[in-house]
Amino acid sequence: MPANQDFGLIEGSSTLRFKAMKLSVVMPVYNERATLRPVVDRVLSVALDIELICVDDGSRDGSREILAELKAEHPQIRTLLQPKNMGKGAALHRGIREATGDFIIIQDADLEYDPADYTVLLEPLIEGSADVVYGSRFPSGRPHRVLYFWHSVGNRILTLLSNALTNINISDMETCYKAFRREVIQSIHLEEKRFGFEPEITVKIAKRKLRIYEVGISYWGRTYEEGKKIQWKDGVRALWCLVKYCITEPSVQREVEMQTDRGAPAANPAQNRLPPAD
């Protein structure tokens, strides 16, 4: 972390208060008109300096019009419009490279994940202990909606294979809630345009020997009738991505962290821009 930045945690009577920190929340949106307003309200109700980057991925259900209304109501919202449906990963690529905050959190545009967990995710980052924080739905004492058995089995199998291939020990590789130091995630070249983002980023942060922490989060999963989109074929793609990037991605040193450990300024964000999500 840059030596001249004043990140910190102030112990309050009942909560930890965050100071001198800007958070970029990257939210891919695709046909989410039913939940878009409520989730944006929840994000902006968190008592942090938030830049909310909404990337519409070619919605056809009126989500773009809702985003335009929300942007007019809330100056901290930035909207980016994809020319057509290009996939969740492509939307994340664009939102990540546009982010200007000190830290970045991925947020789905549904109500499965609770923004009230942001402070839990950010604490290891602000303390300087972590480069990446995963929000796990499994080892948590927080509320967790009970849904599909075979989804949970598939998730645990993918997580087990991910751990075996990368030699890291996480409990929920497929979680949406991942938080990053901005300069770390912007320095990683991302390729997967759709749901392969999760295994790809997991392999690439493991290859860089980044400091990964995991915290328990709540989870309010939705059914397919309520708009859930992921399918069994996405699990097959995730397995392919794990194998592919474990073979093709070279191991590299944790360069950003070594620079900041010595007190040198963080890399210029412009130098770490990702290539366009084409």
mmCIF file of N, CA, C and O in Angstrom, residues 149-231:
data_model
loop_
_atom_site.group_PDB
_atom_site.id
_atom_site.type_symbol
_atom_site.label_atom_id
_atom_site.label_comp_id
_atom_site.label_asym_id
_atom_site.label_seq_id
_atom_site.Cartn_x
_atom_site.Cartn_y
_atom_site.Cartn_z
ATOM 1 N N PHE A 149 -29.327 -28.643 -4.276
ATOM 2 C CA PHE A 149 -28.294 -29.565 -3.804
ATOM 3 C C PHE A 149 -27.189 -29.743 -4.833
ATOM 4 O O PHE A 149 -25.996 -29.650 -4.518
ATOM 5 N N TRP A 150 -27.555 -30.010 -6.107
ATOM 6 C CA TRP A 150 -26.541 -30.322 -7.095
ATOM 7 C C TRP A 150 -25.697 -29.107 -7.454
ATOM 8 O O TRP A 150 -24.540 -29.240 -7.843
ATOM 9 N N HIS A 151 -26.264 -27.908 -7.304
ATOM 10 C CA HIS A 151 -25.444 -26.701 -7.480
ATOM 11 C C HIS A 151 -24.346 -26.654 -6.425
ATOM 12 O O HIS A 151 -23.192 -26.325 -6.722
ATOM 13 N N SER A 152 -24.704 -26.967 -5.194
ATOM 14 C CA SER A 152 -23.705 -26.922 -4.117
ATOM 15 C C SER A 152 -22.645 -27.996 -4.315
ATOM 16 O O SER A 152 -21.459 -27.774 -4.053
ATOM 17 N N VAL A 153 -23.067 -29.167 -4.806
ATOM 18 C CA VAL A 153 -22.099 -30.232 -5.079
ATOM 19 C C VAL A 153 -21.133 -29.797 -6.178
ATOM 20 O O VAL A 153 -19.910 -29.944 -6.062
ATOM 21 N N GLY A 154 -21.697 -29.249 -7.278
ATOM 22 C CA GLY A 154 -20.841 -28.793 -8.365
ATOM 23 C C GLY A 154 -19.884 -27.707 -7.932
ATOM 24 O O GLY A 154 -18.700 -27.705 -8.323
ATOM 25 N N ASN A 155 -20.375 -26.789 -7.102
ATOM 26 C CA ASN A 155 -19.520 -25.706 -6.608
ATOM 27 C C ASN A 155 -18.361 -26.264 -5.783
ATOM 28 O O ASN A 155 -17.206 -25.857 -5.958
ATOM 29 N N ARG A 156 -18.669 -27.201 -4.911
ATOM 30 C CA ARG A 156 -17.613 -27.758 -4.058
ATOM 31 C C ARG A 156 -16.609 -28.574 -4.862
ATOM 32 O O ARG A 156 -15.415 -28.587 -4.561
ATOM 33 N N ILE A 157 -17.082 -29.276 -5.909
ATOM 34 C CA ILE A 157 -16.150 -30.039 -6.762
ATOM 35 C C ILE A 157 -15.222 -29.078 -7.497
ATOM 36 O O ILE A 157 -13.995 -29.294 -7.554
ATOM 37 N N LEU A 158 -15.783 -28.009 -8.075
ATOM 38 C CA LEU A 158 -14.949 -27.034 -8.782
ATOM 39 C C LEU A 158 -13.955 -26.373 -7.830
ATOM 40 O O LEU A 158 -12.792 -26.155 -8.184
ATOM 41 N N THR A 159 -14.408 -26.063 -6.614
ATOM 42 C CA THR A 159 -13.513 -25.448 -5.642
ATOM 43 C C THR A 159 -12.403 -26.410 -5.238
ATOM 44 O O THR A 159 -11.233 -26.020 -5.118
ATOM 45 N N LEU A 160 -12.745 -27.689 -5.051
ATOM 46 C CA LEU A 160 -11.739 -28.694 -4.708
ATOM 47 C C LEU A 160 -10.700 -28.822 -5.822
ATOM 48 O O LEU A 160 -9.484 -28.838 -5.559
ATOM 49 N N LEU A 161 -11.154 -28.897 -7.069
ATOM 50 C CA LEU A 161 -10.223 -28.999 -8.192
ATOM 51 C C LEU A 161 -9.375 -27.738 -8.314
ATOM 52 O O LEU A 161 -8.169 -27.814 -8.595
ATOM 53 N N SER A 162 -9.989 -26.587 -8.090
ATOM 54 C CA SER A 162 -9.246 -25.325 -8.121
ATOM 55 C C SER A 162 -8.137 -25.331 -7.072
ATOM 56 O O SER A 162 -6.990 -24.956 -7.353
ATOM 57 N N ASN A 163 -8.466 -25.764 -5.875
ATOM 58 C CA ASN A 163 -7.470 -25.806 -4.802
ATOM 59 C C ASN A 163 -6.342 -26.787 -5.128
ATOM 60 O O ASN A 163 -5.164 -26.510 -4.876
ATOM 61 N N ALA A 164 -6.720 -27.939 -5.702
ATOM 62 C CA ALA A 164 -5.699 -28.945 -6.028
ATOM 63 C C ALA A 164 -4.754 -28.441 -7.116
ATOM 64 O O ALA A 164 -3.543 -28.688 -7.064
ATOM 65 N N LEU A 165 -5.295 -27.718 -8.093
ATOM 66 C CA LEU A 165 -4.481 -27.252 -9.213
ATOM 67 C C LEU A 165 -3.640 -26.027 -8.860
ATOM 68 O O LEU A 165 -2.564 -25.823 -9.430
ATOM 69 N N THR A 166 -4.128 -25.202 -7.935
ATOM 70 C CA THR A 166 -3.432 -23.952 -7.611
ATOM 71 C C THR A 166 -2.666 -24.011 -6.297
ATOM 72 O O THR A 166 -1.891 -23.102 -5.995
ATOM 73 N N ASN A 167 -2.913 -25.057 -5.503
ATOM 74 C CA ASN A 167 -2.283 -25.201 -4.187
ATOM 75 C C ASN A 167 -2.629 -24.046 -3.252
ATOM 76 O O ASN A 167 -1.804 -23.579 -2.473
ATOM 77 N N ILE A 168 -3.877 -23.562 -3.357
ATOM 78 C CA ILE A 168 -4.406 -22.647 -2.346
ATOM 79 C C ILE A 168 -5.616 -23.312 -1.719
ATOM 80 O O ILE A 168 -6.145 -24.295 -2.245
ATOM 81 N N ASN A 169 -6.068 -22.798 -0.590
ATOM 82 C CA ASN A 169 -7.123 -23.459 0.159
ATOM 83 C C ASN A 169 -8.262 -22.478 0.418
ATOM 84 O O ASN A 169 -8.308 -21.811 1.455
ATOM 85 N N ILE A 170 -9.182 -22.372 -0.544
ATOM 86 C CA ILE A 170 -10.367 -21.544 -0.361
ATOM 87 C C ILE A 170 -11.582 -22.453 -0.313
ATOM 88 O O ILE A 170 -11.540 -23.607 -0.737
ATOM 89 N N SER A 171 -12.699 -21.938 0.186
ATOM 90 C CA SER A 171 -13.890 -22.777 0.342
ATOM 91 C C SER A 171 -14.974 -22.463 -0.680
ATOM 92 O O SER A 171 -15.940 -23.207 -0.796
ATOM 93 N N ASP A 172 -14.822 -21.369 -1.461
ATOM 94 C CA ASP A 172 -15.895 -20.966 -2.371
ATOM 95 C C ASP A 172 -15.297 -20.201 -3.554
ATOM 96 O O ASP A 172 -15.357 -18.976 -3.615
ATOM 97 N N MET A 173 -14.763 -20.953 -4.520
ATOM 98 C CA MET A 173 -14.113 -20.328 -5.677
ATOM 99 C C MET A 173 -15.101 -19.551 -6.529
ATOM 100 O O MET A 173 -14.788 -18.517 -7.106
ATOM 101 N N GLU A 174 -16.349 -20.023 -6.626
ATOM 102 C CA GLU A 174 -17.332 -19.434 -7.530
ATOM 103 C C GLU A 174 -18.089 -18.253 -6.937
ATOM 104 O O GLU A 174 -19.014 -17.738 -7.559
ATOM 105 N N THR A 175 -17.730 -17.815 -5.756
ATOM 106 C CA THR A 175 -18.437 -16.689 -5.153
ATOM 107 C C THR A 175 -18.336 -15.433 -6.008
ATOM 108 O O THR A 175 -17.304 -15.167 -6.630
ATOM 109 N N CYS A 176 -19.416 -14.652 -6.038
ATOM 110 C CA CYS A 176 -19.374 -13.354 -6.714
ATOM 111 C C CYS A 176 -18.513 -12.369 -5.942
ATOM 112 O O CYS A 176 -17.741 -11.610 -6.544
ATOM 113 N N TYR A 177 -18.631 -12.364 -4.614
ATOM 114 C CA TYR A 177 -17.966 -11.342 -3.799
ATOM 115 C C TYR A 177 -16.469 -11.585 -3.715
ATOM 116 O O TYR A 177 -15.988 -12.438 -2.970
ATOM 117 N N LYS A 178 -15.761 -10.821 -4.528
ATOM 118 C CA LYS A 178 -14.309 -10.790 -4.489
ATOM 119 C C LYS A 178 -13.893 -9.327 -4.415
ATOM 120 O O LYS A 178 -14.411 -8.495 -5.162
ATOM 121 N N ALA A 179 -12.985 -9.016 -3.514
ATOM 122 C CA ALA A 179 -12.506 -7.649 -3.344
ATOM 123 C C ALA A 179 -11.013 -7.614 -3.622
ATOM 124 O O ALA A 179 -10.283 -8.547 -3.262
ATOM 125 N N PHE A 180 -10.570 -6.541 -4.278
ATOM 126 C CA PHE A 180 -9.179 -6.442 -4.721
ATOM 127 C C PHE A 180 -8.608 -5.065 -4.413
ATOM 128 O O PHE A 180 -9.333 -4.066 -4.435
ATOM 129 N N ARG A 181 -7.314 -5.000 -4.178
ATOM 130 C CA ARG A 181 -6.622 -3.728 -4.313
ATOM 131 C C ARG A 181 -6.665 -3.363 -5.794
ATOM 132 O O ARG A 181 -6.392 -4.195 -6.654
ATOM 133 N N ARG A 182 -7.031 -2.128 -6.103
ATOM 134 C CA ARG A 182 -7.268 -1.757 -7.493
ATOM 135 C C ARG A 182 -6.052 -2.006 -8.374
ATOM 136 O O ARG A 182 -6.168 -2.550 -9.481
ATOM 137 N N GLU A 183 -4.868 -1.620 -7.915
ATOM 138 C CA GLU A 183 -3.696 -1.762 -8.769
ATOM 139 C C GLU A 183 -3.363 -3.229 -9.034
ATOM 140 O O GLU A 183 -2.760 -3.567 -10.056
ATOM 141 N N VAL A 184 -3.797 -4.110 -8.137
ATOM 142 C CA VAL A 184 -3.559 -5.546 -8.336
ATOM 143 C C VAL A 184 -4.445 -6.084 -9.450
ATOM 144 O O VAL A 184 -3.954 -6.702 -10.399
ATOM 145 N N ILE A 185 -5.749 -5.872 -9.371
ATOM 146 C CA ILE A 185 -6.650 -6.426 -10.380
ATOM 147 C C ILE A 185 -6.456 -5.748 -11.735
ATOM 148 O O ILE A 185 -6.561 -6.384 -12.777
ATOM 149 N N GLN A 186 -6.116 -4.459 -11.746
ATOM 150 C CA GLN A 186 -5.908 -3.786 -13.023
ATOM 151 C C GLN A 186 -4.592 -4.199 -13.689
ATOM 152 O O GLN A 186 -4.410 -3.946 -14.877
ATOM 153 N N SER A 187 -3.715 -4.827 -12.974
ATOM 154 C CA SER A 187 -2.447 -5.274 -13.566
ATOM 155 C C SER A 187 -2.553 -6.674 -14.166
ATOM 156 O O SER A 187 -1.605 -7.152 -14.792
ATOM 157 N N ILE A 188 -3.704 -7.340 -13.984
ATOM 158 C CA ILE A 188 -3.887 -8.703 -14.482
ATOM 159 C C ILE A 188 -4.645 -8.673 -15.802
ATOM 160 O O ILE A 188 -5.729 -8.082 -15.892
ATOM 161 N N HIS A 189 -4.093 -9.299 -16.813
ATOM 162 C CA HIS A 189 -4.767 -9.393 -18.115
ATOM 163 C C HIS A 189 -5.876 -10.438 -18.026
ATOM 164 O O HIS A 189 -5.625 -11.615 -17.769
ATOM 165 N N LEU A 190 -7.123 -10.004 -18.232
ATOM 166 C CA LEU A 190 -8.285 -10.880 -18.125
ATOM 167 C C LEU A 190 -8.796 -11.229 -19.519
ATOM 168 O O LEU A 190 -8.860 -10.372 -20.399
ATOM 169 N N GLU A 191 -9.195 -12.477 -19.698
ATOM 170 C CA GLU A 191 -9.570 -12.965 -21.024
ATOM 171 C C GLU A 191 -10.991 -13.500 -21.119
ATOM 172 O O GLU A 191 -11.633 -13.351 -22.148
ATOM 173 N N GLU A 192 -11.490 -14.136 -20.070
ATOM 174 C CA GLU A 192 -12.782 -14.827 -20.145
ATOM 175 C C GLU A 192 -13.933 -13.830 -20.231
ATOM 176 O O GLU A 192 -14.090 -12.965 -19.381
ATOM 177 N N LYS A 193 -14.780 -13.996 -21.259
ATOM 178 C CA LYS A 193 -15.851 -13.039 -21.513
ATOM 179 C C LYS A 193 -17.145 -13.378 -20.778
ATOM 180 O O LYS A 193 -18.023 -12.521 -20.647
ATOM 181 N N ARG A 194 -17.289 -14.612 -20.311
ATOM 182 C CA ARG A 194 -18.558 -14.974 -19.691
ATOM 183 C C ARG A 194 -18.332 -15.464 -18.262
ATOM 184 O O ARG A 194 -17.634 -14.808 -17.502
ATOM 185 N N PHE A 195 -18.920 -16.595 -17.880
ATOM 186 C CA PHE A 195 -18.827 -17.015 -16.481
ATOM 187 C C PHE A 195 -17.479 -17.653 -16.144
ATOM 188 O O PHE A 195 -17.278 -18.084 -15.009
ATOM 189 N N GLY A 196 -16.562 -17.720 -17.100
ATOM 190 C CA GLY A 196 -15.231 -18.227 -16.810
ATOM 191 C C GLY A 196 -14.365 -17.267 -16.011
ATOM 192 O O GLY A 196 -13.233 -17.598 -15.648
ATOM 193 N N PHE A 197 -14.893 -16.064 -15.715
ATOM 194 C CA PHE A 197 -14.117 -15.081 -14.955
ATOM 195 C C PHE A 197 -13.659 -15.641 -13.615
ATOM 196 O O PHE A 197 -12.515 -15.410 -13.201
ATOM 197 N N GLU A 198 -14.517 -16.355 -12.908
ATOM 198 C CA GLU A 198 -14.191 -16.809 -11.546
ATOM 199 C C GLU A 198 -12.993 -17.758 -11.524
ATOM 200 O O GLU A 198 -12.029 -17.519 -10.781
ATOM 201 N N PRO A 199 -12.998 -18.857 -12.302
ATOM 202 C CA PRO A 199 -11.808 -19.719 -12.286
ATOM 203 C C PRO A 199 -10.577 -19.027 -12.865
ATOM 204 O O PRO A 199 -9.455 -19.259 -12.377
ATOM 205 N N GLU A 200 -10.750 -18.198 -13.889
ATOM 206 C CA GLU A 200 -9.591 -17.518 -14.466
ATOM 207 C C GLU A 200 -8.903 -16.629 -13.434
ATOM 208 O O GLU A 200 -7.682 -16.702 -13.256
ATOM 209 N N ILE A 201 -9.679 -15.777 -12.759
ATOM 210 C CA ILE A 201 -9.048 -14.852 -11.811
ATOM 211 C C ILE A 201 -8.453 -15.610 -10.632
ATOM 212 O O ILE A 201 -7.413 -15.220 -10.090
ATOM 213 N N THR A 202 -9.084 -16.720 -10.234
ATOM 214 C CA THR A 202 -8.550 -17.509 -9.118
ATOM 215 C C THR A 202 -7.182 -18.078 -9.475
ATOM 216 O O THR A 202 -6.231 -18.010 -8.683
ATOM 217 N N VAL A 203 -7.053 -18.638 -10.675
ATOM 218 C CA VAL A 203 -5.764 -19.189 -11.099
ATOM 219 C C VAL A 203 -4.721 -18.082 -11.199
ATOM 220 O O VAL A 203 -3.580 -18.235 -10.732
ATOM 221 N N LYS A 204 -5.106 -16.956 -11.764
ATOM 222 C CA LYS A 204 -4.121 -15.903 -12.019
ATOM 223 C C LYS A 204 -3.640 -15.226 -10.744
ATOM 224 O O LYS A 204 -2.475 -14.837 -10.649
ATOM 225 N N ILE A 205 -4.505 -15.093 -9.745
ATOM 226 C CA ILE A 205 -4.015 -14.518 -8.490
ATOM 227 C C ILE A 205 -3.162 -15.537 -7.743
ATOM 228 O O ILE A 205 -2.197 -15.165 -7.059
ATOM 229 N N ALA A 206 -3.487 -16.832 -7.888
ATOM 230 C CA ALA A 206 -2.652 -17.861 -7.260
ATOM 231 C C ALA A 206 -1.274 -17.908 -7.908
ATOM 232 O O ALA A 206 -0.253 -18.042 -7.216
ATOM 233 N N LYS A 207 -1.216 -17.771 -9.231
ATOM 234 C CA LYS A 207 0.060 -17.791 -9.936
ATOM 235 C C LYS A 207 0.947 -16.612 -9.551
ATOM 236 O O LYS A 207 2.180 -16.690 -9.644
ATOM 237 N N ARG A 208 0.307 -15.519 -9.123
ATOM 238 C CA ARG A 208 1.074 -14.337 -8.712
ATOM 239 C C ARG A 208 1.434 -14.348 -7.232
ATOM 240 O O ARG A 208 2.023 -13.411 -6.720
ATOM 241 N N LYS A 209 1.045 -15.401 -6.541
ATOM 242 C CA LYS A 209 1.345 -15.558 -5.116
ATOM 243 C C LYS A 209 0.845 -14.351 -4.311
ATOM 244 O O LYS A 209 1.517 -13.880 -3.385
ATOM 245 N N LEU A 210 -0.313 -13.862 -4.689
ATOM 246 C CA LEU A 210 -0.924 -12.752 -3.963
ATOM 247 C C LEU A 210 -1.453 -13.234 -2.615
ATOM 248 O O LEU A 210 -1.744 -14.415 -2.425
ATOM 249 N N ARG A 211 -1.584 -12.306 -1.703
ATOM 250 C CA ARG A 211 -2.084 -12.632 -0.363
ATOM 251 C C ARG A 211 -3.609 -12.676 -0.425
ATOM 252 O O ARG A 211 -4.261 -11.658 -0.601
ATOM 253 N N ILE A 212 -4.170 -13.883 -0.256
ATOM 254 C CA ILE A 212 -5.603 -14.100 -0.379
ATOM 255 C C ILE A 212 -6.188 -14.372 1.005
ATOM 256 O O ILE A 212 -5.699 -15.237 1.733
ATOM 257 N N TYR A 213 -7.227 -13.632 1.345
ATOM 258 C CA TYR A 213 -7.976 -13.881 2.577
ATOM 259 C C TYR A 213 -9.399 -14.282 2.208
ATOM 260 O O TYR A 213 -9.876 -14.010 1.103
ATOM 261 N N GLU A 214 -10.081 -14.929 3.139
ATOM 262 C CA GLU A 214 -11.450 -15.349 2.938
ATOM 263 C C GLU A 214 -12.274 -14.970 4.164
ATOM 264 O O GLU A 214 -11.818 -15.133 5.300
ATOM 265 N N VAL A 215 -13.471 -14.429 3.935
ATOM 266 C CA VAL A 215 -14.359 -14.064 5.036
ATOM 267 C C VAL A 215 -15.741 -14.639 4.765
ATOM 268 O O VAL A 215 -16.126 -14.843 3.607
ATOM 269 N N GLY A 216 -16.493 -14.911 5.805
ATOM 270 C CA GLY A 216 -17.844 -15.427 5.645
ATOM 271 C C GLY A 216 -18.827 -14.316 5.303
ATOM 272 O O GLY A 216 -18.742 -13.213 5.849
ATOM 273 N N ILE A 217 -19.743 -14.599 4.387
ATOM 274 C CA ILE A 217 -20.760 -13.629 3.984
ATOM 275 C C ILE A 217 -22.134 -14.296 4.016
ATOM 276 O O ILE A 217 -22.258 -15.515 4.058
ATOM 277 N N SER A 218 -23.177 -13.474 3.977
ATOM 278 C CA SER A 218 -24.534 -13.994 3.856
ATOM 279 C C SER A 218 -24.843 -14.264 2.391
ATOM 280 O O SER A 218 -24.155 -13.767 1.495
ATOM 281 N N TYR A 219 -25.894 -15.049 2.149
ATOM 282 C CA TYR A 219 -26.235 -15.389 0.769
ATOM 283 C C TYR A 219 -27.734 -15.649 0.667
ATOM 284 O O TYR A 219 -28.286 -16.470 1.390
ATOM 285 N N TRP A 220 -28.377 -14.909 -0.240
ATOM 286 C CA TRP A 220 -29.811 -15.029 -0.457
ATOM 287 C C TRP A 220 -30.037 -15.498 -1.895
ATOM 288 O O TRP A 220 -30.458 -14.742 -2.751
ATOM 289 N N GLY A 221 -29.695 -16.758 -2.158
ATOM 290 C CA GLY A 221 -29.755 -17.282 -3.519
ATOM 291 C C GLY A 221 -31.151 -17.205 -4.111
ATOM 292 O O GLY A 221 -32.161 -17.251 -3.399
ATOM 293 N N ARG A 222 -31.209 -17.108 -5.439
ATOM 294 C CA ARG A 222 -32.501 -17.054 -6.107
ATOM 295 C C ARG A 222 -32.701 -18.285 -6.976
ATOM 296 O O ARG A 222 -31.745 -18.975 -7.343
ATOM 297 N N THR A 223 -33.936 -18.561 -7.340
ATOM 298 C CA THR A 223 -34.279 -19.700 -8.176
ATOM 299 C C THR A 223 -34.219 -19.283 -9.642
ATOM 300 O O THR A 223 -34.099 -18.103 -9.972
ATOM 301 N N TYR A 224 -34.333 -20.262 -10.534
ATOM 302 C CA TYR A 224 -34.374 -19.946 -11.965
ATOM 303 C C TYR A 224 -35.620 -19.145 -12.309
ATOM 304 O O TYR A 224 -35.592 -18.282 -13.183
ATOM 305 N N GLU A 225 -36.718 -19.413 -11.590
ATOM 306 C CA GLU A 225 -37.941 -18.647 -11.813
ATOM 307 C C GLU A 225 -37.754 -17.186 -11.424
ATOM 308 O O GLU A 225 -38.405 -16.295 -11.978
ATOM 309 N N GLU A 226 -36.852 -16.934 -10.496
ATOM 310 C CA GLU A 226 -36.569 -15.571 -10.035
ATOM 311 C C GLU A 226 -35.480 -14.887 -10.865
ATOM 312 O O GLU A 226 -35.142 -13.742 -10.593
ATOM 313 N N GLY A 227 -34.908 -15.613 -11.836
ATOM 314 C CA GLY A 227 -33.957 -14.976 -12.735
ATOM 315 C C GLY A 227 -32.549 -15.519 -12.718
ATOM 316 O O GLY A 227 -31.663 -14.952 -13.363
ATOM 317 N N LYS A 228 -32.287 -16.609 -11.985
ATOM 318 C CA LYS A 228 -30.934 -17.174 -11.961
ATOM 319 C C LYS A 228 -30.533 -17.590 -13.374
ATOM 320 O O LYS A 228 -31.332 -18.188 -14.106
ATOM 321 N N LYS A 229 -29.287 -17.317 -13.767
ATOM 322 C CA LYS A 229 -28.884 -17.514 -15.154
ATOM 323 C C LYS A 229 -27.865 -18.624 -15.369
ATOM 324 O O LYS A 229 -27.770 -19.181 -16.449
ATOM 325 N N ILE A 230 -27.042 -18.933 -14.394
ATOM 326 C CA ILE A 230 -25.949 -19.883 -14.613
ATOM 327 C C ILE A 230 -26.502 -21.277 -14.894
ATOM 328 O O ILE A 230 -27.497 -21.704 -14.295
ATOM 329 N N GLN A 231 -25.858 -22.005 -15.836
ATOM 330 C CA GLN A 231 -26.321 -23.319 -16.269
ATOM 331 C C GLN A 231 -25.202 -24.353 -16.090
ATOM 332 O O GLN A 231 -24.054 -24.013 -15.808
#
